Amino acid sequence: SSGINAEYGEAYVIFDCPGQVELYTHHSSFRNIVNEITKWGIQLCVVSLVDSHYCADASKFISVLLTSLSSMLHLELPHINVLSKIDLVNKMGPLVFKLNYYTEVLDLSYLLE
């Protein structure tokens, strides 16, 4: 572990992983990799890219939130959800709420109305 820290210092390393969510929500393989890396003293954080078109449909948006939560609990790592392809969101139709609602996710009851 001292070799990695000495060589890279405070660098960021990005692991671009496949989008198959079952690897992060149900299967133990990725969790095992995470456990090994953290044993080296390296701090990890998950950045999850979520297509912004899921914001156009309440049920899809809730599904994405629950999938992300499941992944966060399974991997036991902090998560940052990033809305990707935001430039294409208007092609899916107008959003029901302003964009900041989807980024804060404070009250889901509005989605059920």
Tab-separated table of N, CA and C in Angstrom:
chain	number	residue	atom	x	y	z
A	1	SER	N	0.813	-1.197	0.000
A	1	SER	CA	0.000	0.000	0.000
A	1	SER	C	0.854	1.256	0.000
A	2	SER	N	1.989	1.243	0.694
A	2	SER	CA	2.824	2.444	0.705
A	2	SER	C	3.387	2.729	-0.674
A	3	GLY	N	3.602	1.685	-1.488
A	3	GLY	CA	4.094	1.871	-2.847
A	3	GLY	C	3.092	2.610	-3.718
A	4	ILE	N	1.823	2.273	-3.581
A	4	ILE	CA	0.781	2.941	-4.358
A	4	ILE	C	0.671	4.397	-3.944
A	5	ASN	N	0.609	4.651	-2.647
A	5	ASN	CA	0.487	6.028	-2.165
A	5	ASN	C	1.727	6.843	-2.497
A	6	ALA	N	2.898	6.230	-2.394
A	6	ALA	CA	4.131	6.957	-2.687
A	6	ALA	C	4.218	7.314	-4.168
A	7	GLU	N	3.754	6.413	-5.019
A	7	GLU	CA	3.854	6.646	-6.459
A	7	GLU	C	2.825	7.651	-6.965
A	8	TYR	N	1.590	7.565	-6.463
A	8	TYR	CA	0.518	8.393	-7.003
A	8	TYR	C	0.099	9.542	-6.084
A	9	GLY	N	0.463	9.490	-4.832
A	9	GLY	CA	0.098	10.570	-3.907
A	9	GLY	C	-1.403	10.728	-3.794
A	10	GLU	N	-1.867	11.926	-4.053
A	10	GLU	CA	-3.287	12.239	-3.907
A	10	GLU	C	-4.008	12.223	-5.247
A	11	ALA	N	-3.653	11.321	-6.107
A	11	ALA	CA	-4.248	11.231	-7.440
A	11	ALA	C	-5.634	10.598	-7.367
A	12	TYR	N	-6.413	10.862	-8.396
A	12	TYR	CA	-7.699	10.201	-8.571
A	12	TYR	C	-7.530	9.116	-9.623
A	13	VAL	N	-8.097	7.958	-9.341
A	13	VAL	CA	-8.081	6.864	-10.300
A	13	VAL	C	-9.535	6.557	-10.634
A	14	ILE	N	-9.842	6.484	-11.908
A	14	ILE	CA	-11.215	6.231	-12.336
A	14	ILE	C	-11.309	4.828	-12.904
A	15	PHE	N	-12.228	4.055	-12.357
A	15	PHE	CA	-12.544	2.730	-12.882
A	15	PHE	C	-13.850	2.866	-13.655
A	16	ASP	N	-13.814	2.709	-14.948
A	16	ASP	CA	-15.010	2.787	-15.780
A	16	ASP	C	-15.593	1.387	-15.854
A	17	CYS	N	-16.686	1.187	-15.162
A	17	CYS	CA	-17.269	-0.148	-15.028
A	17	CYS	C	-18.480	-0.315	-15.939
A	18	PRO	N	-18.811	-1.548	-16.281
A	18	PRO	CA	-19.966	-1.781	-17.152
A	18	PRO	C	-21.266	-1.339	-16.488
A	19	GLY	N	-22.243	-1.047	-17.307
A	19	GLY	CA	-23.520	-0.564	-16.804
A	19	GLY	C	-24.485	-1.647	-16.371
A	20	GLN	N	-24.014	-2.836	-16.151
A	20	GLN	CA	-24.893	-3.927	-15.713
A	20	GLN	C	-25.084	-3.820	-14.201
A	21	VAL	N	-26.210	-3.242	-13.785
A	21	VAL	CA	-26.415	-2.900	-12.380
A	21	VAL	C	-26.397	-4.102	-11.446
A	22	GLU	N	-26.703	-5.274	-11.959
A	22	GLU	CA	-26.691	-6.445	-11.071
A	22	GLU	C	-25.299	-6.726	-10.519
A	23	LEU	N	-24.256	-6.251	-11.195
A	23	LEU	CA	-22.895	-6.416	-10.669
A	23	LEU	C	-22.704	-5.620	-9.373
A	24	TYR	N	-23.453	-4.563	-9.219
A	24	TYR	CA	-23.284	-3.674	-8.068
A	24	TYR	C	-24.404	-3.814	-7.046
A	25	THR	N	-25.508	-4.420	-7.440
A	25	THR	CA	-26.651	-4.517	-6.528
A	25	THR	C	-26.863	-5.919	-5.965
A	26	HIS	N	-26.431	-6.963	-6.675
A	26	HIS	CA	-26.737	-8.331	-6.241
A	26	HIS	C	-25.527	-9.262	-6.151
A	27	HIS	N	-24.577	-9.077	-7.018
A	27	HIS	CA	-23.458	-10.017	-7.122
A	27	HIS	C	-22.314	-9.578	-6.215
A	28	SER	N	-21.562	-10.525	-5.698
A	28	SER	CA	-20.490	-10.194	-4.753
A	28	SER	C	-19.140	-9.902	-5.409
A	29	SER	N	-19.003	-10.139	-6.709
A	29	SER	CA	-17.701	-9.971	-7.366
A	29	SER	C	-17.146	-8.561	-7.217
A	30	PHE	N	-17.954	-7.570	-7.550
A	30	PHE	CA	-17.465	-6.199	-7.477
A	30	PHE	C	-17.231	-5.790	-6.026
A	31	ARG	N	-18.069	-6.281	-5.137
A	31	ARG	CA	-17.883	-5.997	-3.702
A	31	ARG	C	-16.541	-6.562	-3.236
A	32	ASN	N	-16.160	-7.737	-3.702
A	32	ASN	CA	-14.872	-8.330	-3.342
A	32	ASN	C	-13.707	-7.476	-3.832
A	33	ILE	N	-13.832	-6.946	-5.042
A	33	ILE	CA	-12.794	-6.053	-5.577
A	33	ILE	C	-12.677	-4.802	-4.717
A	34	VAL	N	-13.811	-4.226	-4.360
A	34	VAL	CA	-13.832	-3.031	-3.505
A	34	VAL	C	-13.162	-3.328	-2.166
A	35	ASN	N	-13.476	-4.468	-1.584
A	35	ASN	CA	-12.866	-4.831	-0.295
A	35	ASN	C	-11.345	-4.918	-0.396
A	36	GLU	N	-10.847	-5.509	-1.468
A	36	GLU	CA	-9.398	-5.627	-1.643
A	36	GLU	C	-8.738	-4.265	-1.802
A	37	ILE	N	-9.348	-3.400	-2.589
A	37	ILE	CA	-8.766	-2.075	-2.811
A	37	ILE	C	-8.752	-1.263	-1.522
A	38	THR	N	-9.806	-1.347	-0.734
A	38	THR	CA	-9.846	-0.583	0.513
A	38	THR	C	-8.844	-1.116	1.537
A	39	LYS	N	-8.482	-2.398	1.431
A	39	LYS	CA	-7.448	-2.941	2.323
A	39	LYS	C	-6.097	-2.268	2.072
A	40	TRP	N	-5.902	-1.716	0.885
A	40	TRP	CA	-4.655	-1.029	0.546
A	40	TRP	C	-4.621	0.393	1.087
A	41	GLY	N	-5.693	0.784	1.767
A	41	GLY	CA	-5.755	2.134	2.324
A	41	GLY	C	-6.223	3.177	1.334
A	42	ILE	N	-6.800	2.752	0.243
A	42	ILE	CA	-7.290	3.676	-0.777
A	42	ILE	C	-8.764	3.968	-0.505
A	43	GLN	N	-9.113	5.244	-0.499
A	43	GLN	CA	-10.500	5.650	-0.294
A	43	GLN	C	-11.239	5.647	-1.619
A	44	LEU	N	-12.440	5.106	-1.610
A	44	LEU	CA	-13.227	4.973	-2.825
A	44	LEU	C	-14.541	5.733	-2.723
A	45	CYS	N	-15.030	6.142	-3.851
A	45	CYS	CA	-16.334	6.775	-3.974
A	45	CYS	C	-16.914	6.356	-5.320
A	46	VAL	N	-18.186	6.083	-5.357
A	46	VAL	CA	-18.845	5.676	-6.593
A	46	VAL	C	-19.500	6.900	-7.223
A	47	VAL	N	-19.243	7.094	-8.504
A	47	VAL	CA	-19.935	8.123	-9.279
A	47	VAL	C	-20.811	7.375	-10.275
A	48	SER	N	-22.109	7.479	-10.074
A	48	SER	CA	-23.052	6.737	-10.898
A	48	SER	C	-23.679	7.678	-11.924
A	49	LEU	N	-23.467	7.371	-13.194
A	49	LEU	CA	-24.062	8.175	-14.262
A	49	LEU	C	-25.461	7.658	-14.551
A	50	VAL	N	-26.436	8.563	-14.483
A	50	VAL	CA	-27.832	8.220	-14.706
A	50	VAL	C	-28.330	9.053	-15.883
A	51	ASP	N	-28.855	8.400	-16.900
A	51	ASP	CA	-29.384	9.140	-18.050
A	51	ASP	C	-30.527	10.043	-17.602
A	52	SER	N	-30.455	11.288	-17.982
A	52	SER	CA	-31.435	12.278	-17.517
A	52	SER	C	-32.843	12.007	-18.039
A	53	HIS	N	-32.982	11.216	-19.088
A	53	HIS	CA	-34.328	10.949	-19.599
A	53	HIS	C	-35.190	10.210	-18.581
A	54	TYR	N	-34.582	9.615	-17.572
A	54	TYR	CA	-35.361	8.961	-16.516
A	54	TYR	C	-36.153	9.969	-15.687
A	55	CYS	N	-35.784	11.227	-15.742
A	55	CYS	CA	-36.511	12.256	-15.006
A	55	CYS	C	-37.873	12.556	-15.623
A	56	ALA	N	-38.081	12.180	-16.872
A	56	ALA	CA	-39.331	12.484	-17.558
A	56	ALA	C	-40.474	11.572	-17.118
A	57	ASP	N	-40.168	10.470	-16.461
A	57	ASP	CA	-41.184	9.507	-16.034
A	57	ASP	C	-40.965	9.191	-14.557
A	58	ALA	N	-41.984	9.443	-13.736
A	58	ALA	CA	-41.847	9.285	-12.287
A	58	ALA	C	-41.462	7.868	-11.885
A	59	SER	N	-42.076	6.863	-12.499
A	59	SER	CA	-41.770	5.483	-12.100
A	59	SER	C	-40.336	5.105	-12.459
A	60	LYS	N	-39.845	5.577	-13.602
A	60	LYS	CA	-38.458	5.296	-13.977
A	60	LYS	C	-37.497	6.011	-13.030
A	61	PHE	N	-37.847	7.232	-12.660
A	61	PHE	CA	-36.986	7.993	-11.763
A	61	PHE	C	-36.891	7.315	-10.397
A	62	ILE	N	-38.003	6.872	-9.862
A	62	ILE	CA	-38.000	6.163	-8.576
A	62	ILE	C	-37.204	4.865	-8.700
A	63	SER	N	-37.345	4.167	-9.821
A	63	SER	CA	-36.585	2.940	-10.050
A	63	SER	C	-35.085	3.204	-10.033
A	64	VAL	N	-34.659	4.289	-10.678
A	64	VAL	CA	-33.239	4.652	-10.693
A	64	VAL	C	-32.763	4.978	-9.281
A	65	LEU	N	-33.571	5.693	-8.517
A	65	LEU	CA	-33.193	6.020	-7.143
A	65	LEU	C	-33.032	4.767	-6.292
A	66	LEU	N	-33.953	3.838	-6.437
A	66	LEU	CA	-33.884	2.604	-5.656
A	66	LEU	C	-32.710	1.728	-6.073
A	67	THR	N	-32.415	1.699	-7.360
A	67	THR	CA	-31.254	0.943	-7.841
A	67	THR	C	-29.967	1.537	-7.298
A	68	SER	N	-29.897	2.853	-7.316
A	68	SER	CA	-28.715	3.527	-6.781
A	68	SER	C	-28.565	3.267	-5.279
A	69	LEU	N	-29.668	3.317	-4.559
A	69	LEU	CA	-29.636	3.042	-3.119
A	69	LEU	C	-29.204	1.601	-2.858
A	70	SER	N	-29.724	0.673	-3.634
A	70	SER	CA	-29.336	-0.729	-3.480
A	70	SER	C	-27.841	-0.914	-3.711
A	71	SER	N	-27.330	-0.265	-4.732
A	71	SER	CA	-25.897	-0.329	-5.020
A	71	SER	C	-25.082	0.283	-3.886
A	72	MET	N	-25.534	1.406	-3.374
A	72	MET	CA	-24.824	2.074	-2.288
A	72	MET	C	-24.757	1.179	-1.047
A	73	LEU	N	-25.853	0.537	-0.724
A	73	LEU	CA	-25.879	-0.341	0.447
A	73	LEU	C	-25.044	-1.600	0.230
A	74	HIS	N	-25.104	-2.149	-0.974
A	74	HIS	CA	-24.364	-3.383	-1.259
A	74	HIS	C	-22.853	-3.151	-1.263
A	75	LEU	N	-22.414	-2.053	-1.861
A	75	LEU	CA	-20.984	-1.773	-1.949
A	75	LEU	C	-20.431	-1.093	-0.702
A	76	GLU	N	-21.313	-0.533	0.104
A	76	GLU	CA	-20.919	0.177	1.329
A	76	GLU	C	-19.915	1.291	1.035
A	77	LEU	N	-20.223	2.057	-0.014
A	77	LEU	CA	-19.376	3.175	-0.408
A	77	LEU	C	-20.234	4.425	-0.592
A	78	PRO	N	-19.646	5.593	-0.392
A	78	PRO	CA	-20.399	6.824	-0.703
A	78	PRO	C	-20.655	6.898	-2.203
A	79	HIS	N	-21.805	7.461	-2.550
A	79	HIS	CA	-22.214	7.557	-3.950
A	79	HIS	C	-22.474	9.005	-4.340
A	80	ILE	N	-22.180	9.308	-5.569
A	80	ILE	CA	-22.577	10.577	-6.176
A	80	ILE	C	-23.322	10.209	-7.449
A	81	ASN	N	-24.571	10.595	-7.537
A	81	ASN	CA	-25.355	10.347	-8.741
A	81	ASN	C	-25.254	11.569	-9.643
A	82	VAL	N	-24.922	11.338	-10.895
A	82	VAL	CA	-24.758	12.417	-11.866
A	82	VAL	C	-25.761	12.200	-12.994
A	83	LEU	N	-26.547	13.227	-13.277
A	83	LEU	CA	-27.467	13.155	-14.408
A	83	LEU	C	-26.673	13.391	-15.688
A	84	SER	N	-26.629	12.389	-16.540
A	84	SER	CA	-25.884	12.509	-17.793
A	84	SER	C	-26.843	12.804	-18.942
A	85	LYS	N	-26.288	13.200	-20.051
A	85	LYS	CA	-27.055	13.515	-21.259
A	85	LYS	C	-28.114	14.576	-21.003
A	86	ILE	N	-27.799	15.519	-20.134
A	86	ILE	CA	-28.769	16.551	-19.763
A	86	ILE	C	-29.135	17.416	-20.960
A	87	ASP	N	-28.268	17.492	-21.933
A	87	ASP	CA	-28.558	18.279	-23.132
A	87	ASP	C	-29.680	17.651	-23.972
A	88	LEU	N	-29.984	16.375	-23.732
A	88	LEU	CA	-31.025	15.683	-24.486
A	88	LEU	C	-32.354	15.587	-23.743
A	89	VAL	N	-32.413	16.088	-22.533
A	89	VAL	CA	-33.598	15.893	-21.706
A	89	VAL	C	-34.852	16.526	-22.323
A	90	ASN	N	-34.733	17.639	-22.999
A	90	ASN	CA	-35.907	18.286	-23.594
A	90	ASN	C	-36.497	17.492	-24.745
A	91	LYS	N	-35.725	16.625	-25.362
A	91	LYS	CA	-36.237	15.788	-26.453
A	91	LYS	C	-37.217	14.739	-25.935
A	92	MET	N	-37.169	14.443	-24.646
A	92	MET	CA	-38.070	13.456	-24.037
A	92	MET	C	-39.375	14.093	-23.572
A	93	GLY	N	-39.516	15.370	-23.755
A	93	GLY	CA	-40.701	16.083	-23.292
A	93	GLY	C	-40.355	16.917	-22.077
A	94	PRO	N	-41.246	17.809	-21.723
A	94	PRO	CA	-40.955	18.702	-20.601
A	94	PRO	C	-40.891	17.937	-19.273
A	95	LEU	N	-40.012	18.381	-18.398
A	95	LEU	CA	-39.925	17.780	-17.071
A	95	LEU	C	-41.117	18.226	-16.241
A	96	VAL	N	-41.600	17.344	-15.395
A	96	VAL	CA	-42.734	17.661	-14.537
A	96	VAL	C	-42.332	18.705	-13.500
A	97	PHE	N	-41.100	18.611	-13.015
A	97	PHE	CA	-40.584	19.538	-12.008
A	97	PHE	C	-39.339	20.220	-12.545
A	98	LYS	N	-38.912	21.269	-11.872
A	98	LYS	CA	-37.670	21.928	-12.248
A	98	LYS	C	-36.500	20.976	-12.001
A	99	LEU	N	-35.422	21.181	-12.713
A	99	LEU	CA	-34.273	20.280	-12.649
A	99	LEU	C	-33.706	20.144	-11.238
A	100	ASN	N	-33.720	21.213	-10.446
A	100	ASN	CA	-33.156	21.132	-9.094
A	100	ASN	C	-33.930	20.151	-8.212
A	101	TYR	N	-35.214	19.901	-8.514
A	101	TYR	CA	-35.961	18.907	-7.747
A	101	TYR	C	-35.310	17.529	-7.884
A	102	TYR	N	-34.902	17.187	-9.088
A	102	TYR	CA	-34.325	15.871	-9.345
A	102	TYR	C	-32.921	15.733	-8.757
A	103	THR	N	-32.253	16.828	-8.570
A	103	THR	CA	-30.904	16.765	-8.016
A	103	THR	C	-30.911	16.754	-6.495
A	104	GLU	N	-31.972	17.266	-5.882
A	104	GLU	CA	-32.034	17.305	-4.417
A	104	GLU	C	-32.766	16.107	-3.833
A	105	VAL	N	-33.805	15.628	-4.483
A	105	VAL	CA	-34.583	14.455	-4.069
A	105	VAL	C	-34.924	14.496	-2.583
A	106	LEU	N	-35.602	15.543	-2.192
A	106	LEU	CA	-35.966	15.674	-0.792
A	106	LEU	C	-37.324	15.065	-0.475
A	107	ASP	N	-38.261	15.155	-1.386
A	107	ASP	CA	-39.608	14.705	-1.109
A	107	ASP	C	-40.177	13.974	-2.327
A	108	LEU	N	-40.316	12.664	-2.230
A	108	LEU	CA	-40.793	11.879	-3.352
A	108	LEU	C	-42.313	11.833	-3.460
A	109	SER	N	-43.028	12.358	-2.477
A	109	SER	CA	-44.485	12.300	-2.518
A	109	SER	C	-45.048	13.026	-3.727
A	110	TYR	N	-44.371	14.048	-4.242
A	110	TYR	CA	-44.829	14.777	-5.412
A	110	TYR	C	-44.891	13.875	-6.636
A	111	LEU	N	-44.055	12.883	-6.708
A	111	LEU	CA	-44.041	11.979	-7.845
A	111	LEU	C	-45.254	11.071	-7.873
A	112	LEU	N	-45.897	10.897	-6.746
A	112	LEU	CA	-47.041	9.993	-6.660
A	112	LEU	C	-48.355	10.664	-6.983
A	113	GLU	N	-48.353	11.979	-7.099
A	113	GLU	CA	-49.591	12.716	-7.382
A	113	GLU	C	-49.968	12.661	-8.829
